[in-house]
mmCIF file of C-alpha atoms and ligand atoms in Angstrom:
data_model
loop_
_atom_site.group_PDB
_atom_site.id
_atom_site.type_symbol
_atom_site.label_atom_id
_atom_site.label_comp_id
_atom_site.label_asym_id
_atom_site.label_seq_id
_atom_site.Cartn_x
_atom_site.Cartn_y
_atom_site.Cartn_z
ATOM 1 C CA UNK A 1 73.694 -58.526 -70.565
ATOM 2 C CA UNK A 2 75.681 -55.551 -72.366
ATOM 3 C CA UNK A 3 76.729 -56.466 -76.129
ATOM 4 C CA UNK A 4 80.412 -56.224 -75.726
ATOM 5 C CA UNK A 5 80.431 -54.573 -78.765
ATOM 6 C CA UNK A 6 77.911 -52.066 -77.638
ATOM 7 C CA UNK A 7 80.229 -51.467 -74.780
ATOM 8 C CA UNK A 8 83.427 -50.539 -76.641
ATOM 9 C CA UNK A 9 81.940 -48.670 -78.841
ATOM 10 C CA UNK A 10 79.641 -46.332 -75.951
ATOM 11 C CA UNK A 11 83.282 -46.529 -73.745
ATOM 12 C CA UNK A 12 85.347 -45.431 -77.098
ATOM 13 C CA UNK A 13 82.745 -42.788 -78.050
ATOM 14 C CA UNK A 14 82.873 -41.226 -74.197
ATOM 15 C CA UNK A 15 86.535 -40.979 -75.269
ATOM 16 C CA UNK A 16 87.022 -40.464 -78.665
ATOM 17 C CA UNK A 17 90.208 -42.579 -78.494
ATOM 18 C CA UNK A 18 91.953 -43.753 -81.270
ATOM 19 C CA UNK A 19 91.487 -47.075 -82.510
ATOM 20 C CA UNK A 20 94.957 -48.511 -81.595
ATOM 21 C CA UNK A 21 94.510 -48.051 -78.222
ATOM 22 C CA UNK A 22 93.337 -49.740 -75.185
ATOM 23 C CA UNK A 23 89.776 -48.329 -74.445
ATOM 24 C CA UNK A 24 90.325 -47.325 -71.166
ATOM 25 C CA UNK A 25 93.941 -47.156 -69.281
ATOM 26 C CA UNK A 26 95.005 -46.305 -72.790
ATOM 27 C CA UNK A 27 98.098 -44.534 -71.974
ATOM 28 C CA UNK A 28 100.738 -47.071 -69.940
ATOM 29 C CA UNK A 29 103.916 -48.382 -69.752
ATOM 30 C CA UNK A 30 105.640 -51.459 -69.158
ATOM 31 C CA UNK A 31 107.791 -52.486 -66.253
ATOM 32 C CA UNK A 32 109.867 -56.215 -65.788
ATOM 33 C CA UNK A 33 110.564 -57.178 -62.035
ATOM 34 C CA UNK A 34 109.977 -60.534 -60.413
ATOM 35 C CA UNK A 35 107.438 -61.798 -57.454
ATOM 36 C CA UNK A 36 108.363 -63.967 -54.347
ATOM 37 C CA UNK A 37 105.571 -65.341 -52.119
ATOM 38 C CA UNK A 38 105.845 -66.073 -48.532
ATOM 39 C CA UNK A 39 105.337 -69.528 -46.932
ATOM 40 C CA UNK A 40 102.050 -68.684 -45.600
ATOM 41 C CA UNK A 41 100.950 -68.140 -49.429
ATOM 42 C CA UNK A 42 102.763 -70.986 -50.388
ATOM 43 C CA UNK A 43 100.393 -73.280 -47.638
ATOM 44 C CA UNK A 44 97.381 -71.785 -49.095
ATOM 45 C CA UNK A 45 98.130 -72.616 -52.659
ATOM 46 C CA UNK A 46 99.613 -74.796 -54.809
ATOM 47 C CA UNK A 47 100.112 -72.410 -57.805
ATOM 48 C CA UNK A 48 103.325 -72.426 -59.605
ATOM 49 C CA UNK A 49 103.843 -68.844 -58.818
ATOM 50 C CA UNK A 50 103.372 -69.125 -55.295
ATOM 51 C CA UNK A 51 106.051 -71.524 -54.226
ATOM 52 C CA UNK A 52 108.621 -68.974 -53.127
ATOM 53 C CA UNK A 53 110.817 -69.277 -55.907
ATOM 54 C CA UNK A 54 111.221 -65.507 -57.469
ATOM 55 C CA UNK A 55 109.217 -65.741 -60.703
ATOM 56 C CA UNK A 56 109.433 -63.080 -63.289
ATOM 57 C CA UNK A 57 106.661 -60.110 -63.738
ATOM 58 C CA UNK A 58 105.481 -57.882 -66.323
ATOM 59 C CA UNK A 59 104.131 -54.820 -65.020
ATOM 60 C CA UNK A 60 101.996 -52.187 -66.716
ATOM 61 C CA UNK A 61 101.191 -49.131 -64.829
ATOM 62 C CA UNK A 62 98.575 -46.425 -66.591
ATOM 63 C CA UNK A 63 96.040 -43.887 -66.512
ATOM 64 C CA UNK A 64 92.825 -45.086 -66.491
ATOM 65 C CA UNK A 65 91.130 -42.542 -68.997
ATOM 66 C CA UNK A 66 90.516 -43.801 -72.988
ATOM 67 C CA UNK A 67 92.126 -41.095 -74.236
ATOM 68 C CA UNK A 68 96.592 -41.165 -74.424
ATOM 69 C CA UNK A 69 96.939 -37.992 -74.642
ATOM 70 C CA UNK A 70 95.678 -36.479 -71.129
ATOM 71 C CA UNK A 71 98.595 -35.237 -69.186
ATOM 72 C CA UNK A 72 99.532 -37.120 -65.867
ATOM 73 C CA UNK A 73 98.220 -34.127 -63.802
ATOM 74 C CA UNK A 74 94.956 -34.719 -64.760
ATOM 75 C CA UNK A 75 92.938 -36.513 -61.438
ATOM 76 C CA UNK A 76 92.124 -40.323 -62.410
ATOM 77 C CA UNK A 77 92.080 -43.802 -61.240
ATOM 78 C CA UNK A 78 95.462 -45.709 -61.942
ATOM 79 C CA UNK A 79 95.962 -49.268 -62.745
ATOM 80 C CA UNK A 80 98.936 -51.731 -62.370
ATOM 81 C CA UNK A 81 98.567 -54.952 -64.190
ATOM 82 C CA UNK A 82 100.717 -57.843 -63.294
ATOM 83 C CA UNK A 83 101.252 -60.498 -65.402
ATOM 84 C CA UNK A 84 103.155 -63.873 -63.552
ATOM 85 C CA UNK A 85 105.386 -65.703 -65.480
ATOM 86 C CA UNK A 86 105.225 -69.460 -63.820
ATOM 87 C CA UNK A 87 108.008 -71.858 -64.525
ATOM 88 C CA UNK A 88 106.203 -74.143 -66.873
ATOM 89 C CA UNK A 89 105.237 -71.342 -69.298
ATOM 90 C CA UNK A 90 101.889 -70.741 -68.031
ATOM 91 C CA UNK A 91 101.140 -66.897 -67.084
ATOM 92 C CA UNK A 92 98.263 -65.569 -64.970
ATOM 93 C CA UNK A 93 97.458 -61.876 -64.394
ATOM 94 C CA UNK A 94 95.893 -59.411 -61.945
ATOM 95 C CA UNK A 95 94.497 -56.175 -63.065
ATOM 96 C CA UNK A 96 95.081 -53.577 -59.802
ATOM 97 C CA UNK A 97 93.413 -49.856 -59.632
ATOM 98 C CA UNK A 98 92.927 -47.567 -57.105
ATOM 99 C CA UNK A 99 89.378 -47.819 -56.068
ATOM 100 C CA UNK A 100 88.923 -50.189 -53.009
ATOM 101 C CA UNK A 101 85.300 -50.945 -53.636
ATOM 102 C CA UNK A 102 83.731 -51.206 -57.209
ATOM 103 C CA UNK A 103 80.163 -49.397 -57.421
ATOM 104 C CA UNK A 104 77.843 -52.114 -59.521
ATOM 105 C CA UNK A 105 77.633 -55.878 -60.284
ATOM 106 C CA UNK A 106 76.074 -54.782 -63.831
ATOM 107 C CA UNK A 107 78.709 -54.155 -66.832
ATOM 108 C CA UNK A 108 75.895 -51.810 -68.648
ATOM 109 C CA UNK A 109 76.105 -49.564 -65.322
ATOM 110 C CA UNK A 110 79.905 -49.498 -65.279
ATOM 111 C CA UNK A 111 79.761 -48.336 -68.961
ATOM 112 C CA UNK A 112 77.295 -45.554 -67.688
ATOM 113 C CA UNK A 113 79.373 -44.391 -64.867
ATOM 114 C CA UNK A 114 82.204 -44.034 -67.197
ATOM 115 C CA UNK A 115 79.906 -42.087 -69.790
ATOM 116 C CA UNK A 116 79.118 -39.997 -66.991
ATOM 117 C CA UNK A 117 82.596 -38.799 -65.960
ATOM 118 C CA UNK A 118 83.462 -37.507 -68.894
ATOM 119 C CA UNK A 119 81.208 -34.424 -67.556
ATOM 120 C CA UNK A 120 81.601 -34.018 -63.850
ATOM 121 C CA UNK A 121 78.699 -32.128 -63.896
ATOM 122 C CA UNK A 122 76.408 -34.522 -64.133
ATOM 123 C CA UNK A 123 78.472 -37.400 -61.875
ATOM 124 C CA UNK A 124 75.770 -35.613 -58.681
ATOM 125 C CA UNK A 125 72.868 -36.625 -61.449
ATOM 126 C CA UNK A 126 74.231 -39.686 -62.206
ATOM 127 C CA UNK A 127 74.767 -40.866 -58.384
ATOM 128 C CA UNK A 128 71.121 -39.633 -57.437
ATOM 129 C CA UNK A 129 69.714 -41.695 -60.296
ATOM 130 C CA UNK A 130 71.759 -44.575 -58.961
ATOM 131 C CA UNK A 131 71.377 -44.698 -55.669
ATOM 132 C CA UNK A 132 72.956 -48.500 -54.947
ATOM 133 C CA UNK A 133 76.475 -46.882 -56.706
ATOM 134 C CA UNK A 134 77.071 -43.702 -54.764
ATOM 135 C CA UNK A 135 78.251 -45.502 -51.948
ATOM 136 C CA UNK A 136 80.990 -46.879 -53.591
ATOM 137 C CA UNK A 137 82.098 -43.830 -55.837
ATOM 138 C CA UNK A 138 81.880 -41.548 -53.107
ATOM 139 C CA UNK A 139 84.555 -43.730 -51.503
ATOM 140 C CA UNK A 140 86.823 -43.611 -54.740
ATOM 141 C CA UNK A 141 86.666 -39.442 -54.142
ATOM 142 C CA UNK A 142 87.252 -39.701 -50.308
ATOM 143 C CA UNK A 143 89.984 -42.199 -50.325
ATOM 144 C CA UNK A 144 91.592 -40.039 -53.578
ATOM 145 C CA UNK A 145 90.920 -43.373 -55.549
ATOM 146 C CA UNK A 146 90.368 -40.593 -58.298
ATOM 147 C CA UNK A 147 93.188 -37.804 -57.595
ATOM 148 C CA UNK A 148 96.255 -35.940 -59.294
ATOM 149 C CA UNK A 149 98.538 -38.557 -57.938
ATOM 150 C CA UNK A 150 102.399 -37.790 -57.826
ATOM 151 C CA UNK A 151 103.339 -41.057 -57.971
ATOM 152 C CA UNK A 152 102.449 -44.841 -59.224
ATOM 153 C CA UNK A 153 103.842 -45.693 -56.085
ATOM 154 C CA UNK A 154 101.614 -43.593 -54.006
ATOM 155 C CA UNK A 155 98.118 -45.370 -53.998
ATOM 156 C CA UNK A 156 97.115 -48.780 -53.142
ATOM 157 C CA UNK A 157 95.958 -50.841 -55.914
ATOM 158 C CA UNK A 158 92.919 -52.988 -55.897
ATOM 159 C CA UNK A 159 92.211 -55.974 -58.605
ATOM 160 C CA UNK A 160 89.094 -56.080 -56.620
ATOM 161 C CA UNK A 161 87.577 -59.661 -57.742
ATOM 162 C CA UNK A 162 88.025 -62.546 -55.446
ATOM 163 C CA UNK A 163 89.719 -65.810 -56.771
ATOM 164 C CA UNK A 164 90.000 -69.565 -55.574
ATOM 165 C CA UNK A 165 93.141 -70.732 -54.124
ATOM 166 C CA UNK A 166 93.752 -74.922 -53.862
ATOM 167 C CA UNK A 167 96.177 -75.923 -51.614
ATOM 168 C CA UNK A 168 98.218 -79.272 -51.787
ATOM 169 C CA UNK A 169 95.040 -80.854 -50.093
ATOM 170 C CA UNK A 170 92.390 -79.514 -52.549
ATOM 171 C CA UNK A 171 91.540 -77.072 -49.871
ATOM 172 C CA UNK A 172 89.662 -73.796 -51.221
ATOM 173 C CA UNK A 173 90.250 -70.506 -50.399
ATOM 174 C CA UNK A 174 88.280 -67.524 -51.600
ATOM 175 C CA UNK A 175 91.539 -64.610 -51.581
ATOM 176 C CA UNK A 176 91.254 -60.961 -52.568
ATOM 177 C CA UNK A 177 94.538 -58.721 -53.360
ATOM 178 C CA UNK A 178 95.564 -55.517 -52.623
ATOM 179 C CA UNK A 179 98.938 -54.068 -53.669
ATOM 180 C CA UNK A 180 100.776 -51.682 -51.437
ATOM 181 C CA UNK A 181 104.155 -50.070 -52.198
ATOM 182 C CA UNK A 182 106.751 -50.361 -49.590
ATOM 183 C CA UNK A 183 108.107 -47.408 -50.176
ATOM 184 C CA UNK A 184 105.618 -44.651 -50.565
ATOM 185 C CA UNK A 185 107.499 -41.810 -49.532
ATOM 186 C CA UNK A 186 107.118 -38.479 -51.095
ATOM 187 C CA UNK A 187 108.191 -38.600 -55.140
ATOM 188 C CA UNK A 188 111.883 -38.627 -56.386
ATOM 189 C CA UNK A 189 112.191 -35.155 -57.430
ATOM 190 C CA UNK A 190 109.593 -32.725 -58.908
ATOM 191 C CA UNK A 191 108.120 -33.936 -62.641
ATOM 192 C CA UNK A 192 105.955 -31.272 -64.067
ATOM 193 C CA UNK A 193 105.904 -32.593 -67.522
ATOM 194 C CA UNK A 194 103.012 -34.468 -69.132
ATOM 195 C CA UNK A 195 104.458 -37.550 -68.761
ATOM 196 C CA UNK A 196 105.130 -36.697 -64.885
ATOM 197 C CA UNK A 197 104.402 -39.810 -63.318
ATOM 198 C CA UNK A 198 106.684 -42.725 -65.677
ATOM 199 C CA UNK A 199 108.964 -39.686 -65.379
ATOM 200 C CA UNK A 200 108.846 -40.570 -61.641
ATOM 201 C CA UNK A 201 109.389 -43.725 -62.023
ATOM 202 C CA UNK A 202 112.097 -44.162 -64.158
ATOM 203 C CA UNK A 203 113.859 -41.763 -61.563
ATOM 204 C CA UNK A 204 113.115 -43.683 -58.629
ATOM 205 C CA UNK A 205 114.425 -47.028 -60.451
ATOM 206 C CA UNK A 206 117.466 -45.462 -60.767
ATOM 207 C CA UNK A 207 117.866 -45.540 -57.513
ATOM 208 C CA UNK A 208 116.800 -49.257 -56.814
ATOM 209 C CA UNK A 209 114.260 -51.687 -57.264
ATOM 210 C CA UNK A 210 110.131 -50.794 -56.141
ATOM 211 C CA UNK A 211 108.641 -53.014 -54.412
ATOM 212 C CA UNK A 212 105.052 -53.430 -53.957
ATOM 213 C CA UNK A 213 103.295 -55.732 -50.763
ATOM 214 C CA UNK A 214 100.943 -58.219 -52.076
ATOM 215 C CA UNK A 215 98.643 -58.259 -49.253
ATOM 216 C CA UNK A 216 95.980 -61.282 -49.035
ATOM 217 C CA UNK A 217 92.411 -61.208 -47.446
ATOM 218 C CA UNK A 218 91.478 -64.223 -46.980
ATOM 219 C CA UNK A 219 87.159 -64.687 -46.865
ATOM 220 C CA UNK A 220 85.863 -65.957 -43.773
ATOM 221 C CA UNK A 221 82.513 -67.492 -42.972
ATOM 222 C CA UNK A 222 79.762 -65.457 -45.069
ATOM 223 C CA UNK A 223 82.156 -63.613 -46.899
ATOM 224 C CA UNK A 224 80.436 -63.740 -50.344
ATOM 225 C CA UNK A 225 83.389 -63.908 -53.584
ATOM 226 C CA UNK A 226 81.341 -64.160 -56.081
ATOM 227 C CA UNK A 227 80.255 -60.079 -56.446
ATOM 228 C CA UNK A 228 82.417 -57.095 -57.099
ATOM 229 C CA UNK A 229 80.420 -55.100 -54.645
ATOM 230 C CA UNK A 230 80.571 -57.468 -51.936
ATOM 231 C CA UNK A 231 82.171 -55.934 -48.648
ATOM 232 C CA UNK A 232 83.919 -58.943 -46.862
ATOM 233 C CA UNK A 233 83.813 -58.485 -42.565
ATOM 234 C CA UNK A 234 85.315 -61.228 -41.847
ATOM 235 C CA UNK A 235 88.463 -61.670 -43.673
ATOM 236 C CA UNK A 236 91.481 -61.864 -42.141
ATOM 237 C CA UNK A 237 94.724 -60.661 -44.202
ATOM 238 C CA UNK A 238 98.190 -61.584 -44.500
ATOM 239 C CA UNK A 239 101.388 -60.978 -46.374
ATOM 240 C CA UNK A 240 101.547 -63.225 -49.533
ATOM 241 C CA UNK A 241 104.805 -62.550 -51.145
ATOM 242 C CA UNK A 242 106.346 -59.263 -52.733
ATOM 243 C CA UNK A 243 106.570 -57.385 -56.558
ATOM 244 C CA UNK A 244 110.031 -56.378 -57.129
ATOM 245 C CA UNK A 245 109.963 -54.329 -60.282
ATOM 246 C CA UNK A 246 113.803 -53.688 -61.312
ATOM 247 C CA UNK A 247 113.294 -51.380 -64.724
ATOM 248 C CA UNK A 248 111.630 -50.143 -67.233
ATOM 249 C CA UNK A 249 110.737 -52.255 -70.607
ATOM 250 C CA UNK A 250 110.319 -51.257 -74.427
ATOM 251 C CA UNK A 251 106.379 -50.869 -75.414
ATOM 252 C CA UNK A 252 105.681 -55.107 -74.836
ATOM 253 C CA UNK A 253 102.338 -54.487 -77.104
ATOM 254 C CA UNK A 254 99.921 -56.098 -77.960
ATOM 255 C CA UNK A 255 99.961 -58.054 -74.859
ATOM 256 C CA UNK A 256 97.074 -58.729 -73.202
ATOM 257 C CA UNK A 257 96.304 -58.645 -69.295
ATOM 258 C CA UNK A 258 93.166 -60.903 -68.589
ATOM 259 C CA UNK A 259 91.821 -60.928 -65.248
ATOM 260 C CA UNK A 260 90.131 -64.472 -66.435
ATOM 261 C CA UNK A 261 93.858 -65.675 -67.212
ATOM 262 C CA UNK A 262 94.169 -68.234 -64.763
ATOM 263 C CA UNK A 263 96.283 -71.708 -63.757
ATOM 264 C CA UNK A 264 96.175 -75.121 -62.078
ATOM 265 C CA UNK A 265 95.449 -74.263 -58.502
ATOM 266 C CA UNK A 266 93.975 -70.702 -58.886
ATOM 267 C CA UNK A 267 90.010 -70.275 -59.525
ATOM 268 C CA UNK A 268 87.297 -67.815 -60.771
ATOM 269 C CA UNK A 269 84.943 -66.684 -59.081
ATOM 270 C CA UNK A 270 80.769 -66.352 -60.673
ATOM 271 C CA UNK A 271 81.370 -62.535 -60.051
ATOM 272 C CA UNK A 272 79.501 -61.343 -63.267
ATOM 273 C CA UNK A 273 81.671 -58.292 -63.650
ATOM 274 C CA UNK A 274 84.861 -61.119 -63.447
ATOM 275 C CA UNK A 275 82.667 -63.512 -66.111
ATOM 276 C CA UNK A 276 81.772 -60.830 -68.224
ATOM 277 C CA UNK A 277 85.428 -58.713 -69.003
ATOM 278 C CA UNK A 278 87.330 -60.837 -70.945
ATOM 279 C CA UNK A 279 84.128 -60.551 -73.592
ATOM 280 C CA UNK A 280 84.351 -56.891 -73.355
ATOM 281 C CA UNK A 281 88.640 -56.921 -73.275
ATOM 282 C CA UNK A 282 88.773 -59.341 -76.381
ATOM 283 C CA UNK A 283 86.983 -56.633 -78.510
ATOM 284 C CA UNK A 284 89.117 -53.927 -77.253
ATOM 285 C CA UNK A 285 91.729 -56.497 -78.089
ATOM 286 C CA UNK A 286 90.619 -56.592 -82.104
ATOM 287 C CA UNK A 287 90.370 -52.941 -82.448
ATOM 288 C CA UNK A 288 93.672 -52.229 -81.083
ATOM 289 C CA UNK A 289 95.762 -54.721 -82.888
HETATM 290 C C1 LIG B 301 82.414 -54.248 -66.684
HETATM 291 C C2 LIG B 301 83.540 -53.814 -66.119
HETATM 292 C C3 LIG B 301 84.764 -53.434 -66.903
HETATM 293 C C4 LIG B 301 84.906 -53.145 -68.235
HETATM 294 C C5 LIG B 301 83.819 -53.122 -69.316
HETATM 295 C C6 LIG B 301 86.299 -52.866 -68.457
HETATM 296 C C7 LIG B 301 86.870 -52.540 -69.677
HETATM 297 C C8 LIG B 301 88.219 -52.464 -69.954
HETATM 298 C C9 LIG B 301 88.789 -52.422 -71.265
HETATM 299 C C10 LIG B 301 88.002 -52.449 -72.564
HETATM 300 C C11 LIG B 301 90.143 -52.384 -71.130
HETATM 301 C C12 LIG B 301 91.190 -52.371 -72.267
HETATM 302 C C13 LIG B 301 91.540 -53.822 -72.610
HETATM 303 C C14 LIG B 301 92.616 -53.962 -73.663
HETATM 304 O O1 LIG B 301 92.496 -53.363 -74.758
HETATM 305 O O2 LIG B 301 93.605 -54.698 -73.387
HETATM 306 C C15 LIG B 301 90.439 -52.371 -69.723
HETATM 307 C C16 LIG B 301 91.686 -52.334 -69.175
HETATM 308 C C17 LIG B 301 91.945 -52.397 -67.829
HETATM 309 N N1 LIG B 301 91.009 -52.597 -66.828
HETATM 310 FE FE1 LIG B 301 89.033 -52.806 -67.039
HETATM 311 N N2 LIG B 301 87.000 -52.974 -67.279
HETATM 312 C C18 LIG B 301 86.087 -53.329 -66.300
HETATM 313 C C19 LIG B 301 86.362 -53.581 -64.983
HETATM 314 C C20 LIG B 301 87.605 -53.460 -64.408
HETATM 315 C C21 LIG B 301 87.903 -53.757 -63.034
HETATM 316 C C22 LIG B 301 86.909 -54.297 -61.994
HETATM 317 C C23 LIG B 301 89.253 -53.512 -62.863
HETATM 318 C C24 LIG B 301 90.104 -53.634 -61.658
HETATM 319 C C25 LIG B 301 89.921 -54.393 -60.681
HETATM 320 C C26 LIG B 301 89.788 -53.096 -64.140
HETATM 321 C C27 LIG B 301 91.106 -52.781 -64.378
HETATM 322 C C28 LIG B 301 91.673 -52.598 -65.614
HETATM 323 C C29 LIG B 301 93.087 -52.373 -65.841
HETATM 324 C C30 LIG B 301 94.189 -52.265 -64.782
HETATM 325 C C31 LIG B 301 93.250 -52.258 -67.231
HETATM 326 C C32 LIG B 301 94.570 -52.005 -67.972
HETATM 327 C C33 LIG B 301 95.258 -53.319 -68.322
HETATM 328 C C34 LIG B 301 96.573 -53.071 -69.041
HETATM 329 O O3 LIG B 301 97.405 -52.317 -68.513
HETATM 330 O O4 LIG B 301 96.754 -53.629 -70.145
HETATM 331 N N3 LIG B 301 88.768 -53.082 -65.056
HETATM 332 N N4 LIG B 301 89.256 -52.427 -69.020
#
C-alpha cells in the first residue's frame, strides 16, 4: 500500500500548495445549519443523529484543487463535508463531492489520477494506460462532476463509501449517501469575482436557509459495500432526513472531517480506499497545523 507520506508529498508536489493548507479541497469555507432525519431513517438506525431531533451541522463546502488560490471559475470537483453534532458529544462526518462513481480501489492510482490532471493533456494517456478507471472518470466529465459550477448548490454531492447502519434490533444495513439541494435553481445574482461561488452563497443565505436532501440507497442482495468502485443494482433509495444550513461561520480551522469518524450504531465498511484515508488525512493533518 501507498506510504501516506509518499502520498502527500506526490499530491502536494502536483500542487505546489502551501504547507498550511489542506492538500486537496484546500480552499473552503465553513457553514453551521442543523440535520433532521425522517422516521424511515430513524427505523433503520439507531444513531444519535438519526432520531429526528434537529441536531446541529458544520458544513464545509470547497474546491477540490491543492492549490487556494485558483479562482472559482476554474472547472473542478466540489466537496461538502458534514460534520454531525449528536447530543452526547459524539460527532461523525461525511465527506460529499461531485463525482457519482470513484475510478480505483487503489490509493497509489488515485494519487496518479490526480498527478495527471494537473496537465489535461495527458488525462487521454493516463485513461488509455488505465483502462479499469476511464469508465468512471469519463462519467465525472459527462455528468459535469468536473465543471465551472455557478453554484455549491448546483451539483449533487457524493461521499461515495458505503457504511453500516444498526437498527434498535441489531439489524445491518449497508447505506450509501447522496446529497441533493432542494433548491437548485439558477444562482442568486451574477458573481464574477474569484471568490464567485461563497459569494453565492452568502447571497442566497440572505435570503433563507439551504437545504440539501440526504437521500439513502439502501444495498440489496449482492450489492457489494465494501469497494469504492462498486456499482450497486439493486438498491432501493429513500429520503433520510434533511441539511438545513442557516449561515455562514468564521474560519472553524483546524478541524478535521474524517470519513472514518464514526458512532454507536453506524459502521465501516473494508472499502480499502475508506480504510486507508484517515492514514493519508492525518498527515495532511500535521503539515497543516
Ligand atoms: C485514496 C483516496 C483519497 C485520498 C488520498 C484523499 C486525500 C485527501 C486529503 C489529503 C485531504 C485533506 C485532508 C485535511 O488536511 O484535512 C482530503 C480532503 C477531502 N477529501 Fe479526500 N482523499 C481521497 C478520497 C476521497 C473520497 C473518496 C472523497 C469523497 C467521497 C473525498 C472527499 C474529500 C473532501 C470533501 C475533502 C475536504 C474535507 C474538508 O472540507 O475539510 N476524498 N482528501
Amino acid at each position: 500500500m501507498l506510504d501516506p507520506v509518499v502520498a502527500i508529498d506526490r499530491l502536494r508536489a502536483a500542487f505546489r500548495g502551501p504547507d498550511r493548507h489542506r492538500t486537496l479541497h484546500a480552499k473552503g469555507r465553513f457553514y453551521a445549519g442543523t440535520f433532521t432525519a425522517t422516521p424511515e431513517a430513524a427505523a433503520l438506525g439507531r444513531a444519535g443523529h438519526l432520531t429526528g431531533e434537529p441536531v446541529p451541522v458544520l458544513v464545509r463546502w470547497s474546491n477540490a484543487g491543492g492549490d487556494a488560490e485558483v479562482p472559482d471559475k476554474a472547472p473542478d470537483i466540489r466537496g461538502m463535508a458534514v460534520k454531525f453534532r449528536l447530543p452526547d458529544g459524539t460527532e461523525t462526518d461525511l465527506l460529499g463531492q461531485t463525482a457519482r462513481r470513484f475510478p480505483t480501489d487503489s490509493p497509489e492510482e488515485f494519487v496518479a489520477m490526480t498527478e495527471a490532471s494537473r496537465k489535461p493533456v495527458l488525462v487521454p494517456l493516463f485513461m488509455l494506460r488505465h483502462p479499469r478507471m476511464a469508465g468512471a472518470m469519463l462519467d465525472g466529465l459527462r455528468s459535469k462532476a468536473v465543471a465551472s459550477h455557478a453554484s455549491f448548490t448546483q451539483p449533487t454531492y457524493y461521499p461515495i463509501h458505503a457504511y453500516g447502519w444498526r437498527d434498535a434490533d441489531d439489524h445491518l444495513s449497508w447505506v450509501r449517501y447522496r446529497f441533493v439541494a432542494q433548491h437548485a435553481g439558477p444562482p442568486s445574482g451574477t458573481y464574477a469575482g474569484r471568490d464567485r461561488l461563497f459569494e453565492e452563497m452568502t447571497a442566497r443565505l440572505a435570503n433563507g436557509p439551504v437545504r440539501f436532501d440526504v437521500r439513502l440507497l439502501v444495498a440489496g442482495d449482492g450489492d457489494d459495500p465494501h469497494s469504492a468502485v462498486s456499482v450497486w443494482k439493486h438498491a432501493r433509495e429513500l429520503l433520510g432526513g434533511t441539511i438545513e444550513v442557516t449561515g455562514e461561520l468564521p474560519d472553524q480551522d483546524p478541524v478535521v472531517f474524517d470519513p472514518a469518524r464514526v458512532v454507536d450504531g453506524i459502521e465501516l465498511s473494508d472499502d480499502p480506499i475508506l480504510r486507508y484515508r484517515p492514514s493519508a488525512y492525518s498527515e495532511s493533518i500535521d503539515r497543516r497545523t
